[in-house]
Short mmCIF file of C-alpha atoms and ligand atoms in Angstrom, two decimals:
data_model
loop_
_atom_site.label_atom_id
_atom_site.label_comp_id
_atom_site.label_asym_id
_atom_site.label_seq_id
_atom_site.Cartn_x
_atom_site.Cartn_y
_atom_site.Cartn_z
CA MET A 4 -20.31 -90.60 -32.77
CA LYS A 5 -23.15 -92.80 -31.21
CA ASN A 6 -25.50 -94.31 -33.34
CA PHE A 7 -28.63 -95.42 -33.15
CA TYR A 8 -28.98 -98.74 -35.32
CA ILE A 9 -32.86 -99.37 -36.41
CA LEU A 10 -33.33 -103.58 -37.10
CA VAL A 11 -36.91 -103.48 -38.29
CA GLY A 12 -38.53 -106.36 -40.13
CA PRO A 13 -41.93 -108.33 -39.11
CA PRO A 14 -41.76 -110.99 -37.14
CA GLY A 15 -39.33 -113.72 -37.59
CA SER A 16 -37.62 -112.42 -40.37
CA GLY A 17 -34.27 -112.90 -38.11
CA LYS A 18 -33.88 -109.47 -35.96
CA GLY A 19 -33.15 -111.37 -32.74
CA THR A 20 -30.52 -113.60 -34.77
CA GLN A 21 -28.62 -110.86 -36.21
CA ALA A 22 -28.80 -108.60 -33.70
CA GLN A 23 -26.95 -110.74 -31.80
CA LYS A 24 -24.39 -111.05 -34.56
CA ILE A 25 -23.74 -107.75 -35.14
CA SER A 26 -23.99 -105.95 -31.26
CA LYS A 27 -20.56 -108.71 -31.28
CA LYS A 28 -18.96 -107.86 -34.01
CA TYR A 29 -19.33 -104.00 -33.72
CA ASN A 30 -19.12 -103.25 -29.88
CA LEU A 31 -23.60 -102.62 -29.95
CA THR A 32 -25.65 -102.80 -26.71
CA ILE A 33 -28.89 -103.89 -28.43
CA LEU A 34 -31.90 -102.80 -26.87
CA SER A 35 -35.31 -105.23 -27.38
CA PRO A 36 -37.79 -103.78 -26.30
CA GLY A 37 -39.94 -107.27 -26.63
CA ALA A 38 -36.81 -108.45 -24.67
CA LEU A 39 -37.39 -105.96 -21.72
CA LEU A 40 -41.05 -106.43 -21.52
CA ARG A 41 -40.34 -110.49 -21.67
CA ASP A 42 -37.98 -110.23 -18.52
CA GLN A 43 -40.27 -107.81 -17.16
CA ILE A 44 -43.05 -110.35 -17.03
CA LYS A 45 -40.86 -113.08 -15.74
CA SER A 46 -39.85 -111.18 -12.80
CA ARG A 47 -43.71 -110.57 -12.47
CA THR A 48 -42.67 -106.18 -11.99
CA LYS A 49 -45.72 -103.68 -12.23
CA ILE A 50 -44.06 -103.32 -16.13
CA GLY A 51 -44.46 -106.62 -16.31
CA LYS A 52 -47.86 -106.69 -14.91
CA LEU A 53 -49.15 -104.90 -16.56
CA ALA A 54 -47.87 -104.94 -20.20
CA GLU A 55 -48.38 -109.18 -20.38
CA PRO A 56 -51.43 -109.17 -21.49
CA PHE A 57 -50.64 -106.93 -24.33
CA VAL A 58 -47.63 -109.50 -25.84
CA LEU A 59 -49.73 -111.80 -25.25
CA ALA A 60 -52.32 -110.55 -27.57
CA GLY A 61 -49.79 -109.87 -30.40
CA GLU A 62 -50.90 -106.61 -29.28
CA LEU A 63 -48.48 -103.07 -28.83
CA VAL A 64 -47.79 -102.79 -24.91
CA PRO A 65 -48.50 -98.87 -24.20
CA ASN A 66 -46.08 -96.14 -24.63
CA GLU A 67 -46.96 -94.98 -21.28
CA ILE A 68 -46.24 -98.50 -19.77
CA PHE A 69 -42.58 -99.34 -21.19
CA LEU A 70 -40.84 -96.30 -22.32
CA PRO A 71 -39.97 -94.64 -20.02
CA LYS A 72 -38.17 -97.48 -18.49
CA LEU A 73 -36.11 -97.60 -22.40
CA LEU A 74 -35.25 -94.32 -22.38
CA GLN A 75 -33.13 -94.34 -19.88
CA ILE A 76 -31.78 -97.32 -21.38
CA LEU A 77 -31.43 -95.40 -24.99
CA LYS A 78 -30.28 -92.24 -22.68
CA GLN A 79 -27.33 -93.70 -19.79
CA SER A 80 -26.36 -95.95 -23.21
CA ARG A 81 -22.13 -94.98 -23.65
CA LYS A 82 -21.70 -97.16 -26.71
CA SER A 83 -24.16 -96.77 -30.07
CA LEU A 84 -26.38 -98.85 -30.16
CA LEU A 85 -28.82 -101.43 -31.82
CA LEU A 86 -33.02 -100.81 -31.07
CA ASP A 87 -34.33 -104.11 -31.85
CA GLY A 88 -38.17 -103.88 -31.48
CA PHE A 89 -38.08 -99.81 -31.50
CA PRO A 90 -39.50 -97.48 -32.52
CA ARG A 91 -42.55 -99.64 -33.65
CA THR A 92 -44.99 -96.13 -34.73
CA ILE A 93 -44.72 -93.33 -35.49
CA GLU A 94 -45.14 -91.15 -32.17
CA GLN A 95 -42.14 -93.98 -31.48
CA TYR A 96 -39.82 -92.91 -33.58
CA LYS A 97 -41.03 -89.26 -34.15
CA ILE A 98 -38.85 -89.56 -30.15
CA LEU A 99 -35.69 -90.63 -31.61
CA SER A 100 -36.34 -88.60 -33.98
CA ASP A 101 -35.92 -85.43 -31.90
CA PHE A 102 -33.47 -87.50 -29.34
CA GLU A 103 -30.62 -87.18 -32.99
CA LYS A 104 -31.51 -83.40 -33.66
CA GLU A 105 -30.73 -82.25 -29.88
CA ASN A 106 -28.24 -84.47 -30.21
CA GLU A 107 -25.33 -83.50 -32.43
CA LYS A 108 -22.92 -86.59 -32.18
CA CYS A 109 -26.08 -89.84 -32.92
CA LYS A 110 -27.09 -90.34 -36.45
CA LEU A 111 -30.34 -92.89 -36.86
CA PHE A 112 -29.30 -95.47 -39.48
CA VAL A 113 -32.38 -98.50 -40.31
CA PHE A 114 -32.23 -102.17 -41.49
CA GLU A 115 -35.04 -103.29 -43.37
CA ILE A 116 -34.90 -106.72 -43.48
CA ASP A 117 -37.48 -107.60 -45.80
CA VAL A 118 -38.80 -111.57 -45.90
CA SER A 119 -42.36 -112.70 -47.74
CA THR A 120 -45.04 -113.86 -45.13
CA ARG A 121 -44.78 -117.82 -46.47
CA LYS A 122 -41.50 -117.69 -45.37
CA LEU A 123 -42.11 -115.80 -41.85
CA GLN A 124 -45.18 -118.11 -41.35
CA GLU A 125 -42.15 -121.13 -42.10
CA ARG A 126 -39.77 -119.95 -40.08
CA VAL A 127 -42.35 -119.15 -36.59
CA GLY A 128 -44.14 -122.00 -37.23
CA GLY A 129 -41.86 -124.28 -36.59
CA ARG A 130 -39.98 -122.37 -33.05
CA TRP A 131 -39.79 -124.14 -29.31
CA HIS A 132 -37.38 -121.89 -26.71
CA CYS A 133 -35.84 -122.88 -24.02
CA HIS A 134 -35.50 -121.64 -20.91
CA CYS A 135 -32.30 -121.30 -21.17
CA GLY A 136 -32.42 -118.46 -24.62
CA GLU A 137 -32.20 -121.37 -26.37
CA ILE A 138 -34.38 -121.46 -29.74
CA PHE A 139 -34.57 -124.96 -32.49
CA HIS A 140 -36.65 -125.05 -35.11
CA THR A 141 -38.28 -128.11 -36.20
CA LYS A 142 -36.84 -127.67 -40.18
CA TYR A 143 -33.74 -125.80 -39.46
CA ARG A 144 -32.04 -126.54 -36.10
CA PRO A 145 -34.07 -129.86 -34.75
CA SER A 146 -33.06 -130.46 -30.99
CA LYS A 147 -31.73 -134.27 -30.48
CA ARG A 148 -34.73 -135.49 -28.87
CA ALA A 149 -37.71 -133.93 -29.41
CA GLY A 150 -38.94 -131.34 -27.29
CA ILE A 151 -35.85 -131.27 -25.07
CA CYS A 152 -33.33 -128.99 -25.46
CA ASP A 153 -29.81 -130.11 -26.52
CA ILE A 154 -27.66 -127.64 -23.84
CA CYS A 155 -29.33 -127.69 -20.12
CA GLN A 156 -32.14 -130.68 -21.32
CA GLN A 157 -34.50 -128.46 -19.50
CA LYS A 158 -38.82 -128.92 -21.72
CA LEU A 159 -38.94 -126.28 -24.76
CA PHE A 160 -42.16 -124.45 -25.29
CA ARG A 161 -43.31 -122.53 -27.76
CA ARG A 162 -43.63 -118.70 -27.50
CA SER A 163 -47.69 -117.60 -26.84
CA ASP A 164 -47.82 -115.49 -28.94
CA GLU A 165 -45.86 -117.40 -31.51
CA LYS A 166 -49.15 -119.72 -32.18
CA PRO A 167 -51.10 -118.75 -35.68
CA ASP A 168 -53.52 -116.73 -34.69
CA ILE A 169 -51.35 -114.30 -32.45
CA LEU A 170 -48.73 -114.34 -35.50
CA ARG A 171 -51.27 -112.98 -38.26
CA ASN A 172 -51.81 -110.16 -36.16
CA ARG A 173 -48.10 -109.22 -35.80
CA LEU A 174 -47.86 -109.04 -39.09
CA LEU A 175 -51.04 -106.52 -39.74
CA ILE A 176 -49.70 -104.14 -36.64
CA TYR A 177 -46.25 -104.62 -38.39
CA ARG A 178 -47.60 -104.52 -42.05
CA LYS A 179 -50.06 -100.81 -40.89
CA LYS A 180 -48.27 -99.27 -38.08
CA THR A 181 -44.44 -100.27 -38.52
CA SER A 182 -43.68 -100.68 -42.25
CA ARG A 183 -45.07 -96.49 -42.45
CA ILE A 184 -41.94 -95.76 -40.05
CA ILE A 185 -39.62 -96.91 -42.72
CA ARG A 186 -40.87 -94.63 -45.80
CA LEU A 187 -41.61 -91.96 -43.11
CA PHE A 188 -37.56 -91.96 -42.33
CA GLU A 189 -36.95 -92.81 -46.62
CA GLY A 190 -38.23 -89.44 -47.28
CA GLU A 191 -36.02 -87.53 -43.81
CA HIS A 192 -32.56 -89.49 -44.07
CA SER A 193 -32.13 -91.34 -47.37
CA ASP A 194 -28.64 -91.68 -46.98
CA GLY A 195 -28.99 -94.19 -43.63
CA TYR A 196 -31.54 -96.29 -45.05
CA PHE A 197 -30.45 -99.99 -46.25
CA LEU A 198 -32.50 -102.90 -47.65
CA VAL A 199 -31.45 -106.71 -46.77
CA ASN A 200 -32.85 -109.38 -47.65
CA GLY A 201 -34.14 -111.46 -44.42
CA ASP A 202 -34.82 -114.44 -47.62
CA LYS A 203 -30.86 -115.25 -47.67
CA ASN A 204 -29.79 -117.59 -44.77
CA ILE A 205 -28.15 -116.34 -41.66
CA ASP A 206 -24.52 -115.36 -43.45
CA ASP A 207 -25.55 -114.42 -46.28
CA VAL A 208 -27.47 -112.23 -44.49
CA ASN A 209 -25.05 -111.10 -41.98
CA LYS A 210 -23.10 -110.99 -45.22
CA GLN A 211 -24.88 -108.51 -46.40
CA PHE A 212 -25.23 -106.73 -43.20
CA ALA A 213 -20.96 -106.62 -43.86
CA LYS A 214 -21.10 -104.61 -46.90
CA ILE A 215 -23.72 -102.02 -45.40
CA PHE A 216 -21.25 -101.30 -41.94
CA LYS A 217 -18.48 -101.17 -44.04
CA LYS A 218 -20.03 -98.14 -46.32
CA ILE A 219 -21.18 -96.05 -43.29
CA HIS A 220 -17.87 -96.48 -41.76
CA GLY A 221 -16.82 -94.57 -44.67
CA LEU A 222 -20.43 -92.26 -44.32
CA ASP A 223 -18.61 -91.72 -40.87
CA LYS A 224 -16.00 -90.20 -41.80
CA ARG A 225 -17.01 -88.07 -44.33
P1 AMP B 27 -40.60 -109.03 -30.59
O1 AMP B 27 -39.74 -109.40 -29.30
O2 AMP B 27 -40.42 -107.46 -31.03
O3 AMP B 27 -41.47 -109.22 -31.59
O4 AMP B 27 -41.84 -107.81 -29.27
C1 AMP B 27 -42.55 -109.08 -28.94
C2 AMP B 27 -44.00 -108.27 -27.91
O5 AMP B 27 -43.29 -107.30 -27.46
C3 AMP B 27 -44.97 -107.46 -29.22
O6 AMP B 27 -45.63 -107.82 -29.40
C4 AMP B 27 -45.26 -106.55 -28.93
O7 AMP B 27 -46.33 -107.21 -27.82
C5 AMP B 27 -44.73 -105.90 -26.90
N1 AMP B 27 -43.24 -105.35 -28.51
C6 AMP B 27 -42.15 -105.01 -28.62
N2 AMP B 27 -41.96 -103.60 -28.94
C7 AMP B 27 -42.49 -102.72 -29.29
C8 AMP B 27 -42.95 -101.89 -29.05
N3 AMP B 27 -41.61 -101.34 -29.59
N4 AMP B 27 -43.95 -101.10 -28.96
C9 AMP B 27 -44.81 -101.37 -27.94
N5 AMP B 27 -44.86 -102.32 -28.09
C10 AMP B 27 -43.43 -103.37 -28.31
#
């Protein structure tokens, strides 16, 4: 089977952290348009240059800019995929749904991580990034020296799309567009939808995923 496990949750829900853990444990490839776009922006590619203003404003990047690249990776992957941040619109969801219909070995699952808005603002508002990829948090994972990475000693920075105004915009888009996909999916695949309580700490959230995967492996064997 080549399953697509779709992780859905607002910015700050811990999608990225859980994706890392789950992909290692279950040998899945992570496909994250957000990470792909940040890489393209950093490397100053054509896609990166076109996408940058949208990413900086916290807006969704138009499909025509990044979708061909994303679909190429999606189709070429031989392993099951963990999708972090895709689909985010009904149109993107339909692309995946059609792919599932055309491939009998492919099945979609959706994991919705639910987190209160207050918790999201606290989590994202306290984040500090390093160019080496490490992420610190003023409250949950402070660096030993303020503003300096514990691992490589480089200066930490805030992601511009994590500043309060932009975060508010991203949350708004999530509530307006992305959460509609979940309701649509639930209607079409009631046995493939799972709700996760993301207010808990990282390990507790991960335990919820372990239970879900146990259940899914049962479904795969039917
Ligand atoms: P993320 O790291 O998933 O929070 O995504 C960061 C940014 O990348 C988003 O605010 C969008 O600008 C862009 N992005 C990520 N996923 C998508 C998507 N599925 N469709 C359009 N834009 C996206």
